């Protein structure tokens, strides 16, 4: 069965531009709670997609960051905890060029807060979120 398709140059260019924004490049793949080195600069992409999770692959999630270079992102995971509690893991990253650096010091503290009944406790000894993949788009 033959099809005839009539398309203008502008329509074709719009389709190519859209397709280009959806092409993905894996910039990091692994499992880390530390700083991340990207294989290309974040400045080369219109979006970054960060894949991350909590303890022992719990609660896998993604975050899409538009115009990522020079931005700070905050990642959080909410998990069940032993004894019926809730654990909120959190950390922040600064994205610059080929680096995603865990933010330390100042008023930002990576770690987790545990809510168990009426008790609330915090452990702020370091990043407890696992980044498993970073993908660039566009």
Tab-separated table of N, CA and C in Angstrom:
chain	number	residue	atom	x	y	z
A	1	UNK	N	0.845	-1.165	0.000
A	1	UNK	CA	0.000	0.000	0.000
A	1	UNK	C	0.896	1.235	0.000
A	2	UNK	N	0.696	2.129	-0.908
A	2	UNK	CA	1.522	3.324	-1.044
A	2	UNK	C	0.833	4.511	-0.363
A	3	UNK	N	1.663	5.367	0.234
A	3	UNK	CA	1.167	6.581	0.875
A	3	UNK	C	1.848	7.772	0.245
A	4	UNK	N	1.098	8.823	0.064
A	4	UNK	CA	1.667	10.091	-0.374
A	4	UNK	C	1.683	11.034	0.816
A	5	UNK	N	2.824	11.642	1.064
A	5	UNK	CA	2.974	12.562	2.181
A	5	UNK	C	3.520	13.866	1.621
A	6	UNK	N	2.804	14.919	1.892
A	6	UNK	CA	3.263	16.244	1.476
A	6	UNK	C	3.653	17.000	2.728
A	7	UNK	N	4.893	17.455	2.758
A	7	UNK	CA	5.393	18.164	3.930
A	7	UNK	C	6.284	19.304	3.467
A	8	UNK	N	6.150	20.427	4.139
A	8	UNK	CA	6.967	21.578	3.776
A	8	UNK	C	8.325	21.479	4.453
A	9	UNK	N	9.259	22.252	3.992
A	9	UNK	CA	10.583	22.304	4.609
A	9	UNK	C	10.503	22.737	6.066
A	10	UNK	N	9.639	23.703	6.364
A	10	UNK	CA	9.487	24.187	7.743
A	10	UNK	C	8.919	23.095	8.642
A	11	UNK	N	7.959	22.322	8.123
A	11	UNK	CA	7.381	21.230	8.914
A	11	UNK	C	8.417	20.143	9.177
A	12	UNK	N	9.210	19.839	8.168
A	12	UNK	CA	10.258	18.849	8.332
A	12	UNK	C	11.290	19.321	9.355
A	13	UNK	N	11.672	20.594	9.298
A	13	UNK	CA	12.630	21.129	10.258
A	13	UNK	C	12.074	21.097	11.676
A	14	UNK	N	10.800	21.411	11.841
A	14	UNK	CA	10.171	21.351	13.163
A	14	UNK	C	10.195	19.928	13.702
A	15	UNK	N	9.937	18.950	12.842
A	15	UNK	CA	9.981	17.547	13.252
A	15	UNK	C	11.399	17.139	13.644
A	16	UNK	N	12.384	17.547	12.877
A	16	UNK	CA	13.781	17.240	13.209
A	16	UNK	C	14.186	17.897	14.527
A	17	UNK	N	13.782	19.137	14.735
A	17	UNK	CA	14.107	19.834	15.983
A	17	UNK	C	13.484	19.124	17.180
A	18	UNK	N	12.238	18.712	17.061
A	18	UNK	CA	11.564	17.991	18.141
A	18	UNK	C	12.277	16.675	18.431
A	19	UNK	N	12.609	15.928	17.380
A	19	UNK	CA	13.294	14.652	17.549
A	19	UNK	C	14.634	14.842	18.234
A	20	UNK	N	15.367	15.884	17.876
A	20	UNK	CA	16.674	16.155	18.476
A	20	UNK	C	16.560	16.396	19.977
A	21	UNK	N	15.480	17.033	20.421
A	21	UNK	CA	15.325	17.297	21.858
A	21	UNK	C	15.042	16.031	22.645
A	22	UNK	N	14.631	14.965	21.979
A	22	UNK	CA	14.298	13.719	22.675
A	22	UNK	C	15.409	12.669	22.588
A	23	UNK	N	16.453	12.925	21.808
A	23	UNK	CA	17.573	11.997	21.725
A	23	UNK	C	18.314	12.034	23.056
A	24	UNK	N	18.569	10.851	23.621
A	24	UNK	CA	19.191	10.774	24.934
A	24	UNK	C	20.640	10.307	24.848
A	25	UNK	N	21.469	10.893	25.706
A	25	UNK	CA	22.866	10.497	25.847
A	25	UNK	C	23.099	10.158	27.311
A	26	UNK	N	23.557	8.950	27.593
A	26	UNK	CA	23.865	8.561	28.970
A	26	UNK	C	25.178	9.224	29.371
A	27	UNK	N	25.124	10.044	30.419
A	27	UNK	CA	26.288	10.792	30.892
A	27	UNK	C	26.926	10.144	32.115
A	28	UNK	N	26.164	9.349	32.838
A	28	UNK	CA	26.660	8.615	33.996
A	28	UNK	C	25.785	7.393	34.189
A	29	UNK	N	26.413	6.274	34.536
A	29	UNK	CA	25.688	5.060	34.875
A	29	UNK	C	26.493	4.345	35.956
A	30	UNK	N	25.835	3.962	37.030
A	30	UNK	CA	26.512	3.300	38.135
A	30	UNK	C	25.644	3.341	39.372
A	31	UNK	N	26.268	3.547	40.524
A	31	UNK	CA	25.551	3.673	41.789
A	31	UNK	C	26.458	4.431	42.739
A	32	UNK	N	26.121	5.675	43.014
A	32	UNK	CA	26.976	6.480	43.880
A	32	UNK	C	26.158	7.374	44.794
A	33	UNK	N	26.712	7.637	45.961
A	33	UNK	CA	26.166	8.636	46.867
A	33	UNK	C	27.108	9.840	46.918
A	34	UNK	N	28.138	9.822	46.078
A	34	UNK	CA	29.127	10.894	46.074
A	34	UNK	C	28.990	11.814	44.881
A	35	UNK	N	30.043	12.594	44.652
A	35	UNK	CA	30.085	13.477	43.496
A	35	UNK	C	30.061	12.643	42.217
A	36	UNK	N	29.531	13.240	41.154
A	36	UNK	CA	29.378	12.543	39.881
A	36	UNK	C	30.118	13.309	38.798
A	37	UNK	N	30.890	12.587	37.996
A	37	UNK	CA	31.529	13.177	36.824
A	37	UNK	C	30.731	12.760	35.598
A	38	UNK	N	30.221	13.744	34.869
A	38	UNK	CA	29.456	13.494	33.656
A	38	UNK	C	30.414	13.354	32.481
A	39	UNK	N	30.070	12.520	31.510
A	39	UNK	CA	30.938	12.302	30.354
A	39	UNK	C	30.946	13.492	29.389
A	40	UNK	N	29.946	14.365	29.481
A	40	UNK	CA	29.884	15.602	28.693
A	40	UNK	C	29.357	16.710	29.591
A	41	UNK	N	29.579	17.944	29.182
A	41	UNK	CA	29.130	19.085	29.973
A	41	UNK	C	27.606	19.201	29.976
A	42	UNK	N	27.060	19.520	31.129
A	42	UNK	CA	25.615	19.764	31.245
A	42	UNK	C	25.192	20.930	30.353
A	43	UNK	N	26.126	21.815	30.039
A	43	UNK	CA	25.826	22.967	29.182
A	43	UNK	C	25.464	22.543	27.760
A	44	UNK	N	25.799	21.322	27.379
A	44	UNK	CA	25.510	20.825	26.027
A	44	UNK	C	24.083	20.318	25.873
A	45	UNK	N	23.301	20.326	26.953
A	45	UNK	CA	21.979	19.704	26.920
A	45	UNK	C	20.904	20.664	27.420
A	46	UNK	N	19.714	20.536	26.852
A	46	UNK	CA	18.594	21.359	27.304
A	46	UNK	C	17.931	20.753	28.536
A	47	UNK	N	18.123	19.431	28.753
A	47	UNK	CA	17.560	18.751	29.924
A	47	UNK	C	18.541	17.699	30.436
A	48	UNK	N	18.529	17.505	31.734
A	48	UNK	CA	19.164	16.339	32.344
A	48	UNK	C	18.074	15.561	33.066
A	49	UNK	N	18.157	14.248	32.989
A	49	UNK	CA	17.267	13.388	33.751
A	49	UNK	C	18.139	12.615	34.735
A	50	UNK	N	17.856	12.771	36.030
A	50	UNK	CA	18.614	12.101	37.077
A	50	UNK	C	17.763	10.950	37.611
A	51	UNK	N	18.325	9.751	37.577
A	51	UNK	CA	17.685	8.557	38.128
A	51	UNK	C	18.305	8.308	39.496
A	52	UNK	N	17.469	8.139	40.526
A	52	UNK	CA	17.995	7.965	41.876
A	52	UNK	C	17.046	7.102	42.701
A	53	UNK	N	17.555	6.642	43.846
A	53	UNK	CA	16.767	5.748	44.696
A	53	UNK	C	17.272	5.817	46.123
A	54	UNK	N	16.513	5.164	47.007
A	54	UNK	CA	16.884	5.117	48.415
A	54	UNK	C	17.707	3.883	48.727
A	55	UNK	N	17.584	3.413	49.928
A	55	UNK	CA	18.349	2.277	50.449
A	55	UNK	C	17.972	0.987	49.742
A	56	UNK	N	18.967	0.216	49.315
A	56	UNK	CA	18.787	-1.084	48.669
A	56	UNK	C	17.771	-1.036	47.536
A	57	UNK	N	17.937	-0.098	46.648
A	57	UNK	CA	17.116	0.100	45.442
A	57	UNK	C	15.657	0.430	45.734
A	58	UNK	N	15.340	0.888	46.944
A	58	UNK	CA	13.966	1.262	47.280
A	58	UNK	C	13.581	2.584	46.622
A	59	UNK	N	12.345	2.671	46.220
A	59	UNK	CA	11.720	3.907	45.748
A	59	UNK	C	12.473	4.573	44.588
A	60	UNK	N	12.719	3.857	43.481
A	60	UNK	CA	13.401	4.497	42.352
A	60	UNK	C	12.575	5.662	41.809
A	61	UNK	N	13.283	6.749	41.467
A	61	UNK	CA	12.623	7.967	41.008
A	61	UNK	C	13.470	8.647	39.939
A	62	UNK	N	12.873	9.634	39.275
A	62	UNK	CA	13.608	10.473	38.332
A	62	UNK	C	13.269	11.934	38.577
A	63	UNK	N	14.206	12.786	38.191
A	63	UNK	CA	13.968	14.229	38.195
A	63	UNK	C	14.496	14.768	36.865
A	64	UNK	N	13.680	15.568	36.186
A	64	UNK	CA	14.099	16.220	34.952
A	64	UNK	C	14.418	17.679	35.257
A	65	UNK	N	15.613	18.107	34.849
A	65	UNK	CA	16.064	19.474	35.105
A	65	UNK	C	16.228	20.174	33.756
A	66	UNK	N	15.500	21.247	33.554
A	66	UNK	CA	15.580	22.017	32.323
A	66	UNK	C	16.694	23.050	32.446
A	67	UNK	N	17.439	23.279	31.350
A	67	UNK	CA	18.583	24.206	31.348
A	67	UNK	C	19.451	23.930	32.580
A	68	UNK	N	20.033	22.727	32.675
A	68	UNK	CA	20.621	22.254	33.926
A	68	UNK	C	21.926	22.912	34.363
A	69	UNK	N	22.711	23.399	33.441
A	69	UNK	CA	24.033	23.898	33.823
A	69	UNK	C	23.919	25.084	34.777
A	70	UNK	N	24.635	25.008	35.896
A	70	UNK	CA	24.626	26.083	36.881
A	70	UNK	C	23.492	26.004	37.887
A	71	UNK	N	22.726	24.917	37.865
A	71	UNK	CA	21.584	24.799	38.780
A	71	UNK	C	21.925	23.939	39.996
A	72	UNK	N	21.189	24.195	41.078
A	72	UNK	CA	21.219	23.347	42.271
A	72	UNK	C	19.912	22.570	42.297
A	73	UNK	N	20.017	21.259	42.550
A	73	UNK	CA	18.824	20.427	42.650
A	73	UNK	C	18.779	19.792	44.036
A	74	UNK	N	17.584	19.517	44.493
A	74	UNK	CA	17.367	18.837	45.767
A	74	UNK	C	16.641	17.532	45.482
A	75	UNK	N	17.262	16.427	45.855
A	75	UNK	CA	16.659	15.114	45.673
A	75	UNK	C	16.125	14.630	47.011
A	76	UNK	N	14.967	13.973	46.986
A	76	UNK	CA	14.376	13.436	48.215
A	76	UNK	C	13.687	12.113	47.900
A	77	UNK	N	13.751	11.205	48.869
A	77	UNK	CA	13.081	9.917	48.778
A	77	UNK	C	12.344	9.701	50.091
A	78	UNK	N	11.075	9.334	50.018
A	78	UNK	CA	10.292	9.009	51.207
A	78	UNK	C	10.102	7.498	51.222
A	79	UNK	N	10.524	6.863	52.340
A	79	UNK	CA	10.488	5.407	52.449
A	79	UNK	C	9.800	4.980	53.738
A	80	UNK	N	9.301	3.735	53.729
A	80	UNK	CA	8.864	3.106	54.977
A	80	UNK	C	10.100	2.810	55.803
A	81	UNK	N	9.922	2.788	57.119
A	81	UNK	CA	11.016	2.448	58.021
A	81	UNK	C	10.551	1.349	58.968
A	82	UNK	N	11.497	0.612	59.504
A	82	UNK	CA	11.162	-0.453	60.452
A	82	UNK	C	10.332	0.119	61.598
A	83	UNK	N	9.388	-0.648	62.077
A	83	UNK	CA	8.564	-0.213	63.196
A	83	UNK	C	7.425	0.702	62.781
A	84	UNK	N	7.142	0.783	61.484
A	84	UNK	CA	6.009	1.581	61.026
A	84	UNK	C	6.299	3.052	60.834
A	85	UNK	N	7.562	3.433	60.885
A	85	UNK	CA	7.918	4.838	60.707
A	85	UNK	C	8.089	5.213	59.245
A	86	UNK	N	8.458	6.476	59.040
A	86	UNK	CA	8.715	7.008	57.712
A	86	UNK	C	10.079	7.671	57.725
A	87	UNK	N	10.881	7.371	56.709
A	87	UNK	CA	12.208	7.958	56.580
A	87	UNK	C	12.225	8.860	55.338
A	88	UNK	N	12.696	10.082	55.497
A	88	UNK	CA	12.821	11.027	54.395
A	88	UNK	C	14.310	11.251	54.151
A	89	UNK	N	14.807	10.732	53.035
A	89	UNK	CA	16.210	10.927	52.646
A	89	UNK	C	16.294	12.172	51.777
A	90	UNK	N	17.406	12.927	51.913
A	90	UNK	CA	17.516	14.155	51.124
A	90	UNK	C	18.978	14.504	50.895
A	91	UNK	N	19.204	15.176	49.784
A	91	UNK	CA	20.523	15.726	49.480
A	91	UNK	C	20.380	16.765	48.375
A	92	UNK	N	21.412	17.556	48.200
A	92	UNK	CA	21.426	18.568	47.151
A	92	UNK	C	22.684	18.388	46.308
A	93	UNK	N	22.563	18.688	45.025
A	93	UNK	CA	23.685	18.649	44.095
A	93	UNK	C	23.773	19.981	43.365
A	94	UNK	N	24.999	20.451	43.134
A	94	UNK	CA	25.254	21.574	42.236
A	94	UNK	C	25.723	20.999	40.915
A	95	UNK	N	25.076	21.429	39.823
A	95	UNK	CA	25.419	20.958	38.479
A	95	UNK	C	26.216	22.056	37.782
A	96	UNK	N	27.418	21.709	37.333
A	96	UNK	CA	28.267	22.683	36.639
A	96	UNK	C	29.205	21.942	35.693
A	97	UNK	N	29.053	22.191	34.413
A	97	UNK	CA	29.911	21.523	33.432
A	97	UNK	C	29.771	20.028	33.516
A	98	UNK	N	30.898	19.340	33.751
A	98	UNK	CA	30.877	17.878	33.828
A	98	UNK	C	30.770	17.379	35.268
A	99	UNK	N	30.365	18.247	36.190
A	99	UNK	CA	30.313	17.880	37.602
A	99	UNK	C	28.909	18.019	38.186
A	100	UNK	N	28.537	17.014	38.962
A	100	UNK	CA	27.378	17.101	39.854
A	100	UNK	C	27.941	16.854	41.244
A	101	UNK	N	28.098	17.923	42.016
A	101	UNK	CA	28.758	17.840	43.312
A	101	UNK	C	27.745	17.880	44.446
A	102	UNK	N	27.900	16.950	45.411
A	102	UNK	CA	27.065	16.946	46.602
A	102	UNK	C	27.342	18.236	47.371
A	103	UNK	N	26.289	18.945	47.744
A	103	UNK	CA	26.421	20.197	48.489
A	103	UNK	C	26.630	19.857	49.961
A	104	UNK	N	27.684	20.404	50.531
A	104	UNK	CA	27.969	20.202	51.952
A	104	UNK	C	28.212	21.560	52.590
A	105	UNK	N	27.941	21.637	53.876
A	105	UNK	CA	28.202	22.864	54.610
A	105	UNK	C	27.075	23.867	54.483
A	106	UNK	N	27.244	24.961	55.190
A	106	UNK	CA	26.214	25.990	55.195
A	106	UNK	C	24.937	25.462	55.823
A	107	UNK	N	23.816	25.868	55.286
A	107	UNK	CA	22.530	25.468	55.862
A	107	UNK	C	21.987	24.187	55.237
A	108	UNK	N	22.754	23.580	54.320
A	108	UNK	CA	22.287	22.361	53.656
A	108	UNK	C	23.016	21.168	54.244
A	109	UNK	N	22.262	20.184	54.703
A	109	UNK	CA	22.848	18.989	55.282
A	109	UNK	C	22.199	17.759	54.667
A	110	UNK	N	23.006	16.925	54.023
A	110	UNK	CA	22.501	15.679	53.456
A	110	UNK	C	22.309	14.671	54.572
A	111	UNK	N	21.321	13.826	54.418
A	111	UNK	CA	21.058	12.796	55.412
A	111	UNK	C	19.611	12.381	55.367
A	112	UNK	N	19.062	12.052	56.555
A	112	UNK	CA	17.657	11.670	56.586
A	112	UNK	C	17.005	12.069	57.893
A	113	UNK	N	15.693	12.181	57.833
A	113	UNK	CA	14.863	12.431	59.008
A	113	UNK	C	13.960	11.217	59.176
A	114	UNK	N	13.882	10.726	60.409
A	114	UNK	CA	13.042	9.577	60.715
A	114	UNK	C	11.863	10.037	61.556
A	115	UNK	N	10.664	9.744	61.071
A	115	UNK	CA	9.425	10.044	61.793
A	115	UNK	C	8.844	8.719	62.249
A	116	UNK	N	8.733	8.542	63.556
A	116	UNK	CA	8.223	7.284	64.087
A	116	UNK	C	7.265	7.605	65.232
A	117	UNK	N	5.986	7.559	64.931
A	117	UNK	CA	4.984	7.976	65.916
A	117	UNK	C	5.159	9.464	66.191
A	118	UNK	N	5.363	9.812	67.447
A	118	UNK	CA	5.575	11.214	67.797
A	118	UNK	C	7.062	11.556	67.870
A	119	UNK	N	7.931	10.560	67.684
A	119	UNK	CA	9.381	10.794	67.746
A	119	UNK	C	9.913	11.223	66.383
A	120	UNK	N	10.810	12.207	66.397
A	120	UNK	CA	11.469	12.680	65.185
A	120	UNK	C	12.963	12.710	65.472
A	121	UNK	N	13.755	12.089	64.585
A	121	UNK	CA	15.206	12.138	64.734
A	121	UNK	C	15.836	12.405	63.379
A	122	UNK	N	17.049	12.947	63.409
A	122	UNK	CA	17.770	13.251	62.177
A	122	UNK	C	19.155	12.619	62.225
A	123	UNK	N	19.614	12.191	61.066
A	123	UNK	CA	20.985	11.745	60.888
A	123	UNK	C	21.532	12.532	59.707
A	124	UNK	N	22.474	13.403	59.963
A	124	UNK	CA	22.992	14.308	58.935
A	124	UNK	C	24.478	14.065	58.695
A	125	UNK	N	24.839	12.803	58.521
A	125	UNK	CA	26.250	12.454	58.379
A	125	UNK	C	26.708	12.346	56.934
A	126	UNK	N	25.838	12.532	55.982
A	126	UNK	CA	26.236	12.462	54.578
A	126	UNK	C	25.093	12.034	53.687
A	127	UNK	N	25.373	12.044	52.411
A	127	UNK	CA	24.374	11.714	51.405
A	127	UNK	C	23.950	10.252	51.515
A	128	UNK	N	22.656	10.005	51.502
A	128	UNK	CA	22.117	8.651	51.565
A	128	UNK	C	21.205	8.346	50.376
A	129	UNK	N	21.276	9.176	49.350
A	129	UNK	CA	20.526	8.928	48.123
A	129	UNK	C	21.505	8.402	47.072
A	130	UNK	N	21.107	7.338	46.384
A	130	UNK	CA	21.948	6.706	45.375
A	130	UNK	C	21.550	7.206	43.986
A	131	UNK	N	22.456	7.866	43.297
A	131	UNK	CA	22.225	8.241	41.902
A	131	UNK	C	22.729	7.090	41.048
A	132	UNK	N	21.864	6.597	40.154
A	132	UNK	CA	22.206	5.434	39.348
A	132	UNK	C	22.413	5.748	37.873
A	133	UNK	N	21.891	6.891	37.424
A	133	UNK	CA	22.038	7.207	36.003
A	133	UNK	C	21.734	8.695	35.808
A	134	UNK	N	22.452	9.319	34.882
A	134	UNK	CA	22.160	10.686	34.464
A	134	UNK	C	22.155	10.698	32.941
A	135	UNK	N	21.079	11.211	32.356
A	135	UNK	CA	20.894	11.234	30.923
A	135	UNK	C	20.724	12.676	30.460
A	136	UNK	N	21.380	13.040	29.373
A	136	UNK	CA	21.212	14.351	28.765
A	136	UNK	C	20.282	14.253	27.562
A	137	UNK	N	19.459	15.280	27.394
A	137	UNK	CA	18.553	15.376	26.232
A	137	UNK	C	18.756	16.725	25.563
A	138	UNK	N	18.629	16.699	24.226
A	138	UNK	CA	18.671	17.941	23.460
A	138	UNK	C	19.990	18.572	23.443
